[in-house]
PDB file of C-alpha atoms and ligand atoms in Angstrom:
ATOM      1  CA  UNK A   1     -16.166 -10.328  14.260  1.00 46.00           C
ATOM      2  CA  UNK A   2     -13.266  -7.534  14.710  1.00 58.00           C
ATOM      3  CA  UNK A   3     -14.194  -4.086  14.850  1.00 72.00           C
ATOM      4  CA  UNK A   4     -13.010  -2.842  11.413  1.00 85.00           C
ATOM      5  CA  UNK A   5     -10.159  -0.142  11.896  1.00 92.00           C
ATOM      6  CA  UNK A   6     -10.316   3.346  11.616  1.00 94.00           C
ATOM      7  CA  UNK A   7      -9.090   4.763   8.307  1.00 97.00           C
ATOM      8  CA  UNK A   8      -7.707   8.506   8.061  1.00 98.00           C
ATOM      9  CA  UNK A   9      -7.641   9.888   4.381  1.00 98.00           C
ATOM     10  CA  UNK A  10      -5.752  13.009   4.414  1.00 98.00           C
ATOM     11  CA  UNK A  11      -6.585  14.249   0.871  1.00 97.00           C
ATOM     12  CA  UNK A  12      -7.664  17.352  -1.235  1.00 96.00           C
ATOM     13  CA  UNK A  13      -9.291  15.690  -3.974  1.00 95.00           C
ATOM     14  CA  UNK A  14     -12.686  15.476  -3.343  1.00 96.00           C
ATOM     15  CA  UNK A  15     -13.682  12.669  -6.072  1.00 95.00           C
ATOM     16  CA  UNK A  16     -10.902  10.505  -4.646  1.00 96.00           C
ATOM     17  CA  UNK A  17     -11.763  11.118  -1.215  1.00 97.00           C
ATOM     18  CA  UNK A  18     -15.440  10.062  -1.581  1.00 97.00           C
ATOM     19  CA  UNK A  19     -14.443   7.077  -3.955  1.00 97.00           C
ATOM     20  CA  UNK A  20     -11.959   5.585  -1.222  1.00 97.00           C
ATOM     21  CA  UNK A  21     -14.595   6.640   1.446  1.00 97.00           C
ATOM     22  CA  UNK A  22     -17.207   4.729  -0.347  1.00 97.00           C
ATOM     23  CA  UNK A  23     -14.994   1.662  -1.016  1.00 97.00           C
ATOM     24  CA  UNK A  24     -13.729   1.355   2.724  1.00 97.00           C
ATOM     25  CA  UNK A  25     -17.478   1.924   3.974  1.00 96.00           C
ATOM     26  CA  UNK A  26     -19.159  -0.479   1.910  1.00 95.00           C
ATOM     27  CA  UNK A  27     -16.593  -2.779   3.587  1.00 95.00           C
ATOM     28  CA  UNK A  28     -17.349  -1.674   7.116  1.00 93.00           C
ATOM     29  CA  UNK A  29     -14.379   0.345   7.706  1.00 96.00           C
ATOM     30  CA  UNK A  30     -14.625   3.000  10.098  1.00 95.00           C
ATOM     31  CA  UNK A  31     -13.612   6.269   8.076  1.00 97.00           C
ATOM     32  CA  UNK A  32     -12.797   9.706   8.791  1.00 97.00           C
ATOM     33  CA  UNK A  33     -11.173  12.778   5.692  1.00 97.00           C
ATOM     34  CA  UNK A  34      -9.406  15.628   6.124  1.00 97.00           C
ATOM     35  CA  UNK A  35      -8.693  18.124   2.827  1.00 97.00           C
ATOM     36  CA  UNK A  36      -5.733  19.874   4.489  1.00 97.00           C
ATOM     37  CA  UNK A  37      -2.642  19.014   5.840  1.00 96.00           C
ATOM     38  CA  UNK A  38      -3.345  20.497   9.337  1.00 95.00           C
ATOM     39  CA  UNK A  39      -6.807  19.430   9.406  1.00 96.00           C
ATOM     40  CA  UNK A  40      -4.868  15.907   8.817  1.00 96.00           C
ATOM     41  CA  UNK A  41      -2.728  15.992  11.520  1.00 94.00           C
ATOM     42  CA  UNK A  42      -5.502  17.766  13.829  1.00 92.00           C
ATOM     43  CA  UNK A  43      -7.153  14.791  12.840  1.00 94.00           C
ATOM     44  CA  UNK A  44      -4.724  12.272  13.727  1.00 93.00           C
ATOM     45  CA  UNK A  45      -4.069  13.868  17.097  1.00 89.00           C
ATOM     46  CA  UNK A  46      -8.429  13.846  17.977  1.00 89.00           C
ATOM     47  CA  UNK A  47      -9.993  10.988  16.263  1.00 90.00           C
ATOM     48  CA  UNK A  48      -7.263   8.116  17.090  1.00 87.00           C
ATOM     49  CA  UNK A  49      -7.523   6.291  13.252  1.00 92.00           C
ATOM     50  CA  UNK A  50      -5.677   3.023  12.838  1.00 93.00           C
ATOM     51  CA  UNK A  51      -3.885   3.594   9.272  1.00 95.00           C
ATOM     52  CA  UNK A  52      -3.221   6.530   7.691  1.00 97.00           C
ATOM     53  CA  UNK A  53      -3.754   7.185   3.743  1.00 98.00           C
ATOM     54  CA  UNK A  54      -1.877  10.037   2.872  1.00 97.00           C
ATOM     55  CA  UNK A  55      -1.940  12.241  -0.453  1.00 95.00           C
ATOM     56  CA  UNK A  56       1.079  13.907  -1.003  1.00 92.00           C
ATOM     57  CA  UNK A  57      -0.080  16.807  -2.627  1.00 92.00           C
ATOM     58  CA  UNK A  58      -2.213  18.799  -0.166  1.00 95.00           C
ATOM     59  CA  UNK A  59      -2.991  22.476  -0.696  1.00 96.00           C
ATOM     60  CA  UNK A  60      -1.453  23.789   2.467  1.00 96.00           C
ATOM     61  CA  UNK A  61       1.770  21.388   3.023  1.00 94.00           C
ATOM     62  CA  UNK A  62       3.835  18.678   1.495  1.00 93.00           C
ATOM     63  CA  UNK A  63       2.669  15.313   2.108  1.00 94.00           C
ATOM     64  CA  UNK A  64       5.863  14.446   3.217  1.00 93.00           C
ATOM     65  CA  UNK A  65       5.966  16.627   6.533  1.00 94.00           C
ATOM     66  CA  UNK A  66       3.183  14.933   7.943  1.00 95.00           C
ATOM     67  CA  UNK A  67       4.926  11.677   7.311  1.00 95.00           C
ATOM     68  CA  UNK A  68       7.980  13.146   9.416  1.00 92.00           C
ATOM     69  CA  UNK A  69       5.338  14.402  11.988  1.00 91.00           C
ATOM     70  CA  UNK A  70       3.387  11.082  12.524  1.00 91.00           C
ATOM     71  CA  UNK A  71       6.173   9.120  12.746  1.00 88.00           C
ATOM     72  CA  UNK A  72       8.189  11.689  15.760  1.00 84.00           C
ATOM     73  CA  UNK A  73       4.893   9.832  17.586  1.00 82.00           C
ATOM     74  CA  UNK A  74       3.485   7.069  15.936  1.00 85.00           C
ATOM     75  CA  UNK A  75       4.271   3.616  14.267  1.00 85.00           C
ATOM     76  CA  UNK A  76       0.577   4.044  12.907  1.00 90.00           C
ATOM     77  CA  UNK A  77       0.917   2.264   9.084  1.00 93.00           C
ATOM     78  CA  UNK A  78       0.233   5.380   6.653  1.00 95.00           C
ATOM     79  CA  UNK A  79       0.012   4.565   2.502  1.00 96.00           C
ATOM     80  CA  UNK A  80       1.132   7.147   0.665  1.00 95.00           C
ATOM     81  CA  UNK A  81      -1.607   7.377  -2.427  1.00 94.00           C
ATOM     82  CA  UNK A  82      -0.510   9.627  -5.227  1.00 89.00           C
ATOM     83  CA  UNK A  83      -0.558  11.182  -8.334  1.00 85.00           C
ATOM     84  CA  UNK A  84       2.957  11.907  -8.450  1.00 75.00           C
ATOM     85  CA  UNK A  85       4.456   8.623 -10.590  1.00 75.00           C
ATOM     86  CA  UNK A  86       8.219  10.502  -9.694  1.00 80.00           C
ATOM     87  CA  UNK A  87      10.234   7.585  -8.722  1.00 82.00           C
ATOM     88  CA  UNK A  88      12.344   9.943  -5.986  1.00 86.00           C
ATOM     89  CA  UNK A  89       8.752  11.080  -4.467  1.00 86.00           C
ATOM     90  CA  UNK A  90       7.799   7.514  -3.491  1.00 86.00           C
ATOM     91  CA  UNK A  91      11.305   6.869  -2.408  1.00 88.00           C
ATOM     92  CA  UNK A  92      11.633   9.854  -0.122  1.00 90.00           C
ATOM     93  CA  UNK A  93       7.858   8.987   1.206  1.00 91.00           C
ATOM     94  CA  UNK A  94       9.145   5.457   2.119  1.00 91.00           C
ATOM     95  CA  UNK A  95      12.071   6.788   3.307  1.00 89.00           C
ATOM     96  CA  UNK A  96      10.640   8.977   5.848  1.00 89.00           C
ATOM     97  CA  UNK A  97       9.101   6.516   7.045  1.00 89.00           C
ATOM     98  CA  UNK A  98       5.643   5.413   5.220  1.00 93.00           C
ATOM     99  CA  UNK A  99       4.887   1.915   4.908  1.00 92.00           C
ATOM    100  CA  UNK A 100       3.725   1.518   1.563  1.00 92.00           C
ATOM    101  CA  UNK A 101       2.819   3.768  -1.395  1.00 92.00           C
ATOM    102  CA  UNK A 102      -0.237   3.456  -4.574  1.00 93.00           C
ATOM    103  CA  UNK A 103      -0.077   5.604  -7.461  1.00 90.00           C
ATOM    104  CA  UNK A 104      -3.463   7.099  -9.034  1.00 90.00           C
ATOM    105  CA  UNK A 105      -5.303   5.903 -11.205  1.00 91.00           C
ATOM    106  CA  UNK A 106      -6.153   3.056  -8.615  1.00 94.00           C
ATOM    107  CA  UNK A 107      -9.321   0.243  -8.276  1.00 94.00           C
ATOM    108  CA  UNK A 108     -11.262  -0.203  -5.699  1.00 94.00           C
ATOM    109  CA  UNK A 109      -9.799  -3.539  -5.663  1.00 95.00           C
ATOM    110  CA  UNK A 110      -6.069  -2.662  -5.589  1.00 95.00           C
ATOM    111  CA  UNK A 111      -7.133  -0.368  -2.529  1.00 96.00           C
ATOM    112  CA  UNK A 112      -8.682  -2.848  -0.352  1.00 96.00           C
ATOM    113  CA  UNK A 113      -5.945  -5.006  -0.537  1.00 95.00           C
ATOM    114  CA  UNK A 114      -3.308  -2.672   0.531  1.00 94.00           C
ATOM    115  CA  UNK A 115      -5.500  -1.370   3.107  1.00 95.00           C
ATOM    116  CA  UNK A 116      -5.802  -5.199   4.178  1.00 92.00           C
ATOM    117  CA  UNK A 117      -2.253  -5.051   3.782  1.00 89.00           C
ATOM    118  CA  UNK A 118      -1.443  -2.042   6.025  1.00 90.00           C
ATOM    119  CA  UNK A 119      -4.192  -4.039   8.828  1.00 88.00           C
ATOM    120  CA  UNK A 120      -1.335  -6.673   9.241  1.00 83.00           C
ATOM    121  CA  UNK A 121       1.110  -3.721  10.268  1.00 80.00           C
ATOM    122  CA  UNK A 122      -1.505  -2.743  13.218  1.00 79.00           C
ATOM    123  CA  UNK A 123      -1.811  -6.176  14.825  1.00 57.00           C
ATOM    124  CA  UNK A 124       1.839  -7.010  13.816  1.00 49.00           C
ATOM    125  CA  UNK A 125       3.283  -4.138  15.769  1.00 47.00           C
ATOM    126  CA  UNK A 126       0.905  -4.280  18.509  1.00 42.00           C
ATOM    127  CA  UNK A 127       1.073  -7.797  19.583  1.00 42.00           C
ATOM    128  CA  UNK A 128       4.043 -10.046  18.398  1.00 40.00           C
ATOM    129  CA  UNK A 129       7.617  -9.349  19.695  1.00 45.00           C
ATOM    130  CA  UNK A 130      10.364 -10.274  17.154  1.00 54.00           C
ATOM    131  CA  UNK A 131      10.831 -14.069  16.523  1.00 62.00           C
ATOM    132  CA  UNK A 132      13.964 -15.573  16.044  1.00 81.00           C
ATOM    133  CA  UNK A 133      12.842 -18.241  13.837  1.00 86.00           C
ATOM    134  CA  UNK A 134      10.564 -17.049  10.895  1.00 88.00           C
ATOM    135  CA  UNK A 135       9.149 -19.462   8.230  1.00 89.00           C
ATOM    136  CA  UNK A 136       7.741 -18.389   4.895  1.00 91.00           C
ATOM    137  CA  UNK A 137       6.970 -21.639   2.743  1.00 90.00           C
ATOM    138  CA  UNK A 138      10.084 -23.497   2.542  1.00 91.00           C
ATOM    139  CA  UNK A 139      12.552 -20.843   3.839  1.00 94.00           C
ATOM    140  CA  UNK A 140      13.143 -21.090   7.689  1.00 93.00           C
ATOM    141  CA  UNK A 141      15.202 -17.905   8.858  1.00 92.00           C
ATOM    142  CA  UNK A 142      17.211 -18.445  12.375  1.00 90.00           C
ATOM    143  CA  UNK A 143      18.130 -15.299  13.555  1.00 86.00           C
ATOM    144  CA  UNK A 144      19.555 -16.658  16.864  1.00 82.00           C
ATOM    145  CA  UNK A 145      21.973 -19.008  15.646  1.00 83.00           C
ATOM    146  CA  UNK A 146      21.876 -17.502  12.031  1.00 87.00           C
ATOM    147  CA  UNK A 147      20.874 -20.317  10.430  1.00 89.00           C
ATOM    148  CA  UNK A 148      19.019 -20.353   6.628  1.00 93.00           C
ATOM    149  CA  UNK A 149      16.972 -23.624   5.645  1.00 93.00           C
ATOM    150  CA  UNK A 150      15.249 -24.011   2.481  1.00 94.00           C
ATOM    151  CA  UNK A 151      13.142 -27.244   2.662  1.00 92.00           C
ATOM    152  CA  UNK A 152      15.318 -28.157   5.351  1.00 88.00           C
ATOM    153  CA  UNK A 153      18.725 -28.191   4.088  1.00 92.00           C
ATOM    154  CA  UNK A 154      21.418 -25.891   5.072  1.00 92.00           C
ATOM    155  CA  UNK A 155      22.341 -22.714   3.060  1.00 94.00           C
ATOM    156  CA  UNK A 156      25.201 -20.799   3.336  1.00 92.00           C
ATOM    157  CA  UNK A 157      24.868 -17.001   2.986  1.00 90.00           C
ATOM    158  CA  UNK A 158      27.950 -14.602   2.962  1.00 89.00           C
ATOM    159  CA  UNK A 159      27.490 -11.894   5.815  1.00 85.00           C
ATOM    160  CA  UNK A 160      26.222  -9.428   3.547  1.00 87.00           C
ATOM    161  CA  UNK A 161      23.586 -12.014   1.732  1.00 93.00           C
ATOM    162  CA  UNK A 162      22.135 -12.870   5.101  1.00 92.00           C
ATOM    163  CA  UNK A 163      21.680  -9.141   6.851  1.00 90.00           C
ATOM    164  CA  UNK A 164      20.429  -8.165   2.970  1.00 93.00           C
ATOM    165  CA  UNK A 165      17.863 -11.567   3.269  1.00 95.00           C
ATOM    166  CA  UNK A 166      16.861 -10.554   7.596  1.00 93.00           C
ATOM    167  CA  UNK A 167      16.047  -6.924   6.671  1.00 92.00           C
ATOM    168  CA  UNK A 168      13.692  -7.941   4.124  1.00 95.00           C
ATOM    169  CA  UNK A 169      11.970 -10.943   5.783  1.00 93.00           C
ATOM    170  CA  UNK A 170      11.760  -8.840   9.020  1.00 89.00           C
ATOM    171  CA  UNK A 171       9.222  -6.394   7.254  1.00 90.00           C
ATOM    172  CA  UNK A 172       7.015  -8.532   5.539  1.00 89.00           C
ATOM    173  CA  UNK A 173       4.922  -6.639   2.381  1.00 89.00           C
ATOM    174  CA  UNK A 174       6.822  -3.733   2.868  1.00 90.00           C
ATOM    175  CA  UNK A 175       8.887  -2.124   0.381  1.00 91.00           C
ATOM    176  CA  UNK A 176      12.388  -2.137   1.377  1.00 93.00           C
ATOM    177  CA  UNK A 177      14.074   0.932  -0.739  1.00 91.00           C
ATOM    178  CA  UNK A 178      17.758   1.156  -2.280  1.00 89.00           C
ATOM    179  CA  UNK A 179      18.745   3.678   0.390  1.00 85.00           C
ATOM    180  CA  UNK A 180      17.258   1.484   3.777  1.00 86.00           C
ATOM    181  CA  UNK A 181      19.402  -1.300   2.074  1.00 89.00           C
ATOM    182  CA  UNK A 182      22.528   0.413   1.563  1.00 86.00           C
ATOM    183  CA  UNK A 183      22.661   1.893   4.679  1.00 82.00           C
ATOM    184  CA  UNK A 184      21.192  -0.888   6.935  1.00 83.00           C
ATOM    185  CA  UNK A 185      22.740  -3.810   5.004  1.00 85.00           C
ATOM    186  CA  UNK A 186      26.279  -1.876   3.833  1.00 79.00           C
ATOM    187  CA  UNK A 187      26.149   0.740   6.286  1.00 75.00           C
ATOM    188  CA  UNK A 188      26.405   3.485   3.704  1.00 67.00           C
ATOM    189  CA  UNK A 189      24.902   6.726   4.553  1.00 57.00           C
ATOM    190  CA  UNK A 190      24.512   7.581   1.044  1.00 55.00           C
ATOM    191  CA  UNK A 191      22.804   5.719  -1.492  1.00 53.00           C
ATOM    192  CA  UNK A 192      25.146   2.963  -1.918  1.00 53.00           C
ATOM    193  CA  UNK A 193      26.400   0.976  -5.297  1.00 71.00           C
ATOM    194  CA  UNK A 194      23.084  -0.033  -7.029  1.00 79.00           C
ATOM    195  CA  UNK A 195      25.392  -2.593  -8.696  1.00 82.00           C
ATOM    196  CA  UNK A 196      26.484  -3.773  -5.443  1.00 84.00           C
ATOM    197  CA  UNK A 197      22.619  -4.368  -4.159  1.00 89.00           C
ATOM    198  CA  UNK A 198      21.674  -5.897  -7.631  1.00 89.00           C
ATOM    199  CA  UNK A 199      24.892  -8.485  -7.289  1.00 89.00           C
ATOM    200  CA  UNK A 200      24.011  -9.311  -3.921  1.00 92.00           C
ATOM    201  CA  UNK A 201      20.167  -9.687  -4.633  1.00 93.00           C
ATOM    202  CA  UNK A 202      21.150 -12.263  -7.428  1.00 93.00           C
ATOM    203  CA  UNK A 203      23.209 -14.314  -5.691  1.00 94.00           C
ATOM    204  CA  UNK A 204      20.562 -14.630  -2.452  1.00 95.00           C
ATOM    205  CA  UNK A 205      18.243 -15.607  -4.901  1.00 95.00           C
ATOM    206  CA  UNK A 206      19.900 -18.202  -6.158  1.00 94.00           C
ATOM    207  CA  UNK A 207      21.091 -19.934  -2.449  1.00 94.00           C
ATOM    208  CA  UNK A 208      17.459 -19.664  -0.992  1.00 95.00           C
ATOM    209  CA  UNK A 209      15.603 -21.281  -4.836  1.00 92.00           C
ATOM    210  CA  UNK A 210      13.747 -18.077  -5.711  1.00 93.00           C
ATOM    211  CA  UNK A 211      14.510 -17.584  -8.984  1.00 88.00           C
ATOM    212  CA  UNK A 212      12.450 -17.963 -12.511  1.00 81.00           C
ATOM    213  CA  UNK A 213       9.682 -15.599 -13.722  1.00 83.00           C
ATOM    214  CA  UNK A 214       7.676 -15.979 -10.216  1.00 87.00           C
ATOM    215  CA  UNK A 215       9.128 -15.102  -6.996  1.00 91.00           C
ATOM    216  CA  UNK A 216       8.088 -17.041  -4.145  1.00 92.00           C
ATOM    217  CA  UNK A 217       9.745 -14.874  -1.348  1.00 95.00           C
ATOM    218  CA  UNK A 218      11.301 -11.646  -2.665  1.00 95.00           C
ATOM    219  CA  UNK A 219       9.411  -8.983  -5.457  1.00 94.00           C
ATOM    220  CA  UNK A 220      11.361  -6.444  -7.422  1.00 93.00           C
ATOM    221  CA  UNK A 221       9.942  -2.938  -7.412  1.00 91.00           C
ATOM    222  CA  UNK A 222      11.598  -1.426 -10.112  1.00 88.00           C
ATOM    223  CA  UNK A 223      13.201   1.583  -9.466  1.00 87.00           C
ATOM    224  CA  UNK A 224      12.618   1.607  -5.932  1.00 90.00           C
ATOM    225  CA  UNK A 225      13.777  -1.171  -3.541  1.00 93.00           C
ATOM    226  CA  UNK A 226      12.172  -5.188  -2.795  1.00 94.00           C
ATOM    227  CA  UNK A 227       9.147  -5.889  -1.032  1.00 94.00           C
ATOM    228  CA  UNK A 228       9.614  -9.387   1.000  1.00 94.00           C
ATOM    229  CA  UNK A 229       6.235 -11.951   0.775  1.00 92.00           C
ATOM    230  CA  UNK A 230       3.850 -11.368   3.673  1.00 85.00           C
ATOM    231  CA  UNK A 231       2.782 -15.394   3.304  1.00 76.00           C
TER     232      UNK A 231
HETATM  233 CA1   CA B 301      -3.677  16.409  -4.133  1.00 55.11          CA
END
């Protein structure tokens, strides 16, 4: 069996700490808490975790500028797990660079998951090198001759449809927000035309079949950005 990774919670809580502490445990994860912000980061720089799950709301600092100091040295996957429910918050969190985000009131279910979730980000990064042919389910994505197959038949994407389609599929389960599209995809530095991304989304979903109640390959989260399958 694999040595279960090494989870960080940075988190002044107590209750939540010892709940997610508990949860991880019982599931042999390796797991180490800080209450502070700088006993977080002291942490980070000592004990060597594998994922990071971040409160925003510490006592002594914003959650946020721990984000922006991780990432100056590490790709390490950090969740952002919150109380705040302010749509901006999560969107600046993901901005700056956090891979995912979980509001409070959470299950110990829902947490495993995305901790399962953030796992995929360790081995991703750490072992395969960008492939220029990826296949979810029917949708085959040829990034060297830019070429889009669903069940095997051609589709045509405009320019914009298929940089919109590679960004998502080349970060599997992770949310993709407004602002990373507009700028990546457009090449806005502001936040671009909502309307524009919402068009463009429709349209792709039509050419590559994922439309009706169930998405197959892209999710909608509201308010925030899409979130490509990890399947
Ligand atoms: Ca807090």
């Amino acid at each position: 069996m694999f040595e279960k990774s090494h989870v960080l919670i940075i988190e002044d809580e107590i209750k939540t700490v010892n709940f997610m502490s508990m949860a991880l445990r019982a599931k042999d994860y390796k797991v180490t808490s800080a209450q502070t912000g700088q006993a977080g980061i002291l942490s980070f720089c000592t004990n060597n975790p594998d994922i990071i799950l971040l409160d925003l709301g510490l006592p002594d600092m914003d959650g946020m500028k721990i984000i922006e100091e991780v990432r100056k040295v590490s790709n390490i996957p950090i969740m952002v797990v919150s109380g705040r429910k302010i749509e901006s918050d999560i969107i600046s969190a993901l901005d700056a660079g956090a891979n995912d985000y979980m509001t409070k009131p959470f299950g110990m279910g829902e947490l495993l998951a995305r901790v399962r979730v953030m796992e995929r980000y360790i081995t991703k990064e750490n072992i395969t090198k960008p492939n220029s042919i990826m296949q979810f389910g029917d949708l085959t994505i040829d990034t060297e001759r830019r070429r889009i197959y669903v069940d095997n038949n051609d589709v045509h994407l405009t320019p914009l449809e298929y940089k919109f389609l590679v960004l998502l599929a080349s970060n599997p389960g992770k949310v993709i927000t407004h602002q990373q599209i507009s700028k990546d995809v457009w090449g806005y530095r502001e936040k671009g035309e909502a309307k524009s991304i919402r068009v463009c989304m429709a349209s792709l979903r039509k050419k590559i079949n994922d439309i009706g109640s169930e998405p197959k390959y892209i999710f909608t989260e509201i308010g925030v950005g899409y979130r490509f399958t990890d399947k």
